[in-house]
Amino acid sequence: MSDAVKDKVIEIIAEQAVLEKSDVKMDSTLESLGIDSLGLVESIFAIEEAFDIQVPFNANEPSESDFDISSVAAIVAAVQGLVKEQAA
Amino acid sequence: MKRVVITGTGTINALGKTVPETLAAMAEGKCGIAPINIRDVERLSVQIGGQVRNFDPEAHFNRQQIALYDRFTQFTMLAAKEAIGQAGLEFHGLLADEAGAIFGTAGGGVNTWDENYRTVYEDGKNRVHPFVVPKLMNNAAASHVSMEYNLKGPSYSVSTACASSNHAMGQAFHMVRSGASRAMVTGGAEAMLSFGGVKAWEGLRVMSKDACRPFSANRNGMVQGEGAAVFVFEELEHAKARGADIIAEVVGFAMSSDAADIVMPSKQGAARAVRGALRDGRINPEEVGYINAHGTGTAANDKTECAVVADVFGSHADKLMISSTKSMHGHLIGGTGAVELLACIMALRDGVIAPTIGYEEPDPECALDVVPNDARDAKVKTVLSNAFAFGGLNAVLALRQAP
């Protein structure tokens, strides 16, 4: 299941960045992929829709949100956590 | 060029249902933001707002009026009654031919859209009330004011998101200053606290769930408000000739466009509007004692706005006061500049500077005198009111003490 989450998150980020999925590396940052603050909010919306979860994210304090967006790997891990919580 | 003065003020908002109530609340640093009471609120993740509470339309309007007046029009009509009553103006003959109503609103009849979408989509009905269109249109408030007070000159609505009211009042100012009209009724209104109106804002993830804390390091977003404020702008000699009580003078106005980003503010764009208002009013920057900030309480706006003030005013930025009354009445979106002009009037006429409440932690990026938490007595001669809208559209008004 975790790999499915990872694949979907990468697909969403790649689509937002207008890149191939293979161009999105786990250590990529959103900035390095050219995703700005609007793109981030759109990506989070797409993630919420894809997994039917609520992502705790406020654009005013991204660093204080429980949702770590520092890299693709961090986002994947955070989404995996939220999906697990949802299932529990 | 004619000189333009304010001879009437009216409002209804979360802080009060009249101007005296609102100014008293601002002077006390009261918070009008609280849990909102609207249909389906439990499905919202943001459940607070500056709502006009204990408001019964039937106490003010008859059945036919209610069928035609969306909540934003109701607010406008009540504020217009107070403003025109205070001005003591009656519109007949040539004055009526010249005078018009120019009002800002971003959403117009949002509640009417919301209720009728529910009817056709959720309830599956295939018929809506015959007056849906005239009730929801953005110009409904301006039109009903023109009808009620016999204003036969130019009337229209202005919609520039959060700068709508300032743009509208700037247009009214230009009309009177140019000599095209001796009096204009102007201001703005918003009634967006409906399920759809709040849900749309939630999507952007810039809303606070607990409080609007402009300039505070721990600020976490904006809070919506609702209401209206209306002003009578009048040519100085006309006001003097009839012995009107002159409340303040409108001396400058400027607009600019960032031409950059649809939501992120631009320091250069906002600074052009502030500088433009000073230039338009032939105002020496050192003369400005108070600025009513746009001050939304978002991370991006407040730091940009403080950088703009520091940039435009140089060392004088540390001497002037700047506060955001959105901390008390919330962000009235298209109506916000109108309600905020009341704080400017209180500063000029009463020598009371409205505070920025909810202020908890200094932010080095907002290192100005933001009049934290408590109102202050101070004599100021000239003030500015900032509005910097989504879409990068900026509008700044400059006011002086009554001549």
PDB file of N, CA, C and O in Angstrom, chain B residues 109-133:
ATOM      1  N   GLY B 109     -24.451  39.715  -4.023  1.00  0.00           N
ATOM      2  CA  GLY B 109     -25.456  38.933  -3.272  1.00  0.00           C
ATOM      3  C   GLY B 109     -25.062  37.481  -3.076  1.00  0.00           C
ATOM      4  O   GLY B 109     -25.733  36.565  -3.550  1.00  0.00           O
ATOM      5  N   VAL B 110     -23.989  37.262  -2.343  1.00  0.00           N
ATOM      6  CA  VAL B 110     -23.464  35.893  -2.154  1.00  0.00           C
ATOM      7  C   VAL B 110     -24.494  34.979  -1.497  1.00  0.00           C
ATOM      8  O   VAL B 110     -24.651  33.815  -1.887  1.00  0.00           O
ATOM      9  N   ASN B 111     -25.214  35.494  -0.510  1.00  0.00           N
ATOM     10  CA  ASN B 111     -26.214  34.649   0.160  1.00  0.00           C
ATOM     11  C   ASN B 111     -27.321  34.239  -0.809  1.00  0.00           C
ATOM     12  O   ASN B 111     -27.846  33.126  -0.720  1.00  0.00           O
ATOM     13  N   THR B 112     -27.653  35.140  -1.721  1.00  0.00           N
ATOM     14  CA  THR B 112     -28.698  34.823  -2.699  1.00  0.00           C
ATOM     15  C   THR B 112     -28.231  33.739  -3.671  1.00  0.00           C
ATOM     16  O   THR B 112     -28.963  32.795  -3.971  1.00  0.00           O
ATOM     17  N   TRP B 113     -26.997  33.848  -4.135  1.00  0.00           N
ATOM     18  CA  TRP B 113     -26.419  32.772  -4.967  1.00  0.00           C
ATOM     19  C   TRP B 113     -26.478  31.448  -4.199  1.00  0.00           C
ATOM     20  O   TRP B 113     -26.939  30.427  -4.722  1.00  0.00           O
ATOM     21  N   ASP B 114     -25.971  31.492  -2.971  1.00  0.00           N
ATOM     22  CA  ASP B 114     -25.845  30.292  -2.147  1.00  0.00           C
ATOM     23  C   ASP B 114     -27.200  29.605  -1.955  1.00  0.00           C
ATOM     24  O   ASP B 114     -27.339  28.404  -2.186  1.00  0.00           O
ATOM     25  N   GLU B 115     -28.183  30.411  -1.530  1.00  0.00           N
ATOM     26  CA  GLU B 115     -29.506  29.837  -1.226  1.00  0.00           C
ATOM     27  C   GLU B 115     -30.158  29.247  -2.477  1.00  0.00           C
ATOM     28  O   GLU B 115     -30.806  28.203  -2.410  1.00  0.00           O
ATOM     29  N   ASN B 116     -29.968  29.918  -3.609  1.00  0.00           N
ATOM     30  CA  ASN B 116     -30.653  29.440  -4.805  1.00  0.00           C
ATOM     31  C   ASN B 116     -29.926  28.297  -5.502  1.00  0.00           C
ATOM     32  O   ASN B 116     -30.567  27.453  -6.137  1.00  0.00           O
ATOM     33  N   TYR B 117     -28.603  28.224  -5.344  1.00  0.00           N
ATOM     34  CA  TYR B 117     -27.902  27.027  -5.809  1.00  0.00           C
ATOM     35  C   TYR B 117     -28.365  25.819  -5.005  1.00  0.00           C
ATOM     36  O   TYR B 117     -28.568  24.735  -5.538  1.00  0.00           O
ATOM     37  N   ARG B 118     -28.530  26.020  -3.707  1.00  0.00           N
ATOM     38  CA  ARG B 118     -29.060  24.955  -2.861  1.00  0.00           C
ATOM     39  C   ARG B 118     -30.405  24.469  -3.383  1.00  0.00           C
ATOM     40  O   ARG B 118     -30.655  23.264  -3.470  1.00  0.00           O
ATOM     41  N   THR B 119     -31.251  25.434  -3.715  1.00  0.00           N
ATOM     42  CA  THR B 119     -32.595  25.096  -4.185  1.00  0.00           C
ATOM     43  C   THR B 119     -32.547  24.220  -5.438  1.00  0.00           C
ATOM     44  O   THR B 119     -33.239  23.209  -5.524  1.00  0.00           O
ATOM     45  N   VAL B 120     -31.701  24.601  -6.403  1.00  0.00           N
ATOM     46  CA  VAL B 120     -31.705  23.845  -7.663  1.00  0.00           C
ATOM     47  C   VAL B 120     -30.791  22.621  -7.639  1.00  0.00           C
ATOM     48  O   VAL B 120     -31.119  21.600  -8.246  1.00  0.00           O
ATOM     49  N   TYR B 121     -29.656  22.708  -6.954  1.00  0.00           N
ATOM     50  CA  TYR B 121     -28.729  21.569  -6.969  1.00  0.00           C
ATOM     51  C   TYR B 121     -29.017  20.584  -5.839  1.00  0.00           C
ATOM     52  O   TYR B 121     -29.086  19.385  -6.050  1.00  0.00           O
ATOM     53  N   GLU B 122     -29.138  21.110  -4.605  1.00  0.00           N
ATOM     54  CA  GLU B 122     -29.262  20.207  -3.462  1.00  0.00           C
ATOM     55  C   GLU B 122     -30.705  19.715  -3.306  1.00  0.00           C
ATOM     56  O   GLU B 122     -30.952  18.543  -3.113  1.00  0.00           O
ATOM     57  N   ASP B 123     -31.638  20.661  -3.411  1.00  0.00           N
ATOM     58  CA  ASP B 123     -33.037  20.271  -3.230  1.00  0.00           C
ATOM     59  C   ASP B 123     -33.652  19.756  -4.535  1.00  0.00           C
ATOM     60  O   ASP B 123     -34.771  19.246  -4.529  1.00  0.00           O
ATOM     61  N   GLY B 124     -32.929  19.930  -5.633  1.00  0.00           N
ATOM     62  CA  GLY B 124     -33.398  19.390  -6.908  1.00  0.00           C
ATOM     63  C   GLY B 124     -34.608  20.097  -7.486  1.00  0.00           C
ATOM     64  O   GLY B 124     -35.299  19.551  -8.357  1.00  0.00           O
ATOM     65  N   LYS B 125     -34.892  21.286  -7.009  1.00  0.00           N
ATOM     66  CA  LYS B 125     -36.056  22.007  -7.545  1.00  0.00           C
ATOM     67  C   LYS B 125     -35.716  22.627  -8.902  1.00  0.00           C
ATOM     68  O   LYS B 125     -34.558  22.890  -9.196  1.00  0.00           O
ATOM     69  N   ASN B 126     -36.738  22.851  -9.686  1.00  0.00           N
ATOM     70  CA  ASN B 126     -36.498  23.406 -11.019  1.00  0.00           C
ATOM     71  C   ASN B 126     -37.019  24.825 -11.171  1.00  0.00           C
ATOM     72  O   ASN B 126     -37.163  25.317 -12.282  1.00  0.00           O
ATOM     73  N   ARG B 127     -37.295  25.460 -10.036  1.00  0.00           N
ATOM     74  CA  ARG B 127     -37.838  26.812 -10.112  1.00  0.00           C
ATOM     75  C   ARG B 127     -37.244  27.633  -8.974  1.00  0.00           C
ATOM     76  O   ARG B 127     -37.090  27.141  -7.863  1.00  0.00           O
ATOM     77  N   VAL B 128     -36.871  28.877  -9.282  1.00  0.00           N
ATOM     78  CA  VAL B 128     -36.384  29.780  -8.228  1.00  0.00           C
ATOM     79  C   VAL B 128     -37.256  31.034  -8.208  1.00  0.00           C
ATOM     80  O   VAL B 128     -38.002  31.306  -9.157  1.00  0.00           O
ATOM     81  N   HIS B 129     -37.092  31.809  -7.146  1.00  0.00           N
ATOM     82  CA  HIS B 129     -37.860  33.037  -6.979  1.00  0.00           C
ATOM     83  C   HIS B 129     -37.592  33.984  -8.160  1.00  0.00           C
ATOM     84  O   HIS B 129     -36.458  34.076  -8.625  1.00  0.00           O
ATOM     85  N   PRO B 130     -38.610  34.709  -8.611  1.00  0.00           N
ATOM     86  CA  PRO B 130     -38.412  35.574  -9.789  1.00  0.00           C
ATOM     87  C   PRO B 130     -37.378  36.682  -9.616  1.00  0.00           C
ATOM     88  O   PRO B 130     -36.849  37.189 -10.604  1.00  0.00           O
ATOM     89  N   PHE B 131     -37.054  37.058  -8.375  1.00  0.00           N
ATOM     90  CA  PHE B 131     -36.157  38.203  -8.186  1.00  0.00           C
ATOM     91  C   PHE B 131     -34.712  37.807  -7.884  1.00  0.00           C
ATOM     92  O   PHE B 131     -33.949  38.610  -7.367  1.00  0.00           O
ATOM     93  N   VAL B 132     -34.341  36.571  -8.186  1.00  0.00           N
ATOM     94  CA  VAL B 132     -32.974  36.141  -7.876  1.00  0.00           C
ATOM     95  C   VAL B 132     -31.943  37.052  -8.542  1.00  0.00           C
ATOM     96  O   VAL B 132     -30.993  37.511  -7.907  1.00  0.00           O
ATOM     97  N   VAL B 133     -32.135  37.345  -9.805  1.00  0.00           N
ATOM     98  CA  VAL B 133     -31.132  38.152 -10.519  1.00  0.00           C
ATOM     99  C   VAL B 133     -31.034  39.582  -9.971  1.00  0.00           C
ATOM    100  O   VAL B 133     -29.958  40.037  -9.598  1.00  0.00           O
TER     101      VAL B 133
END
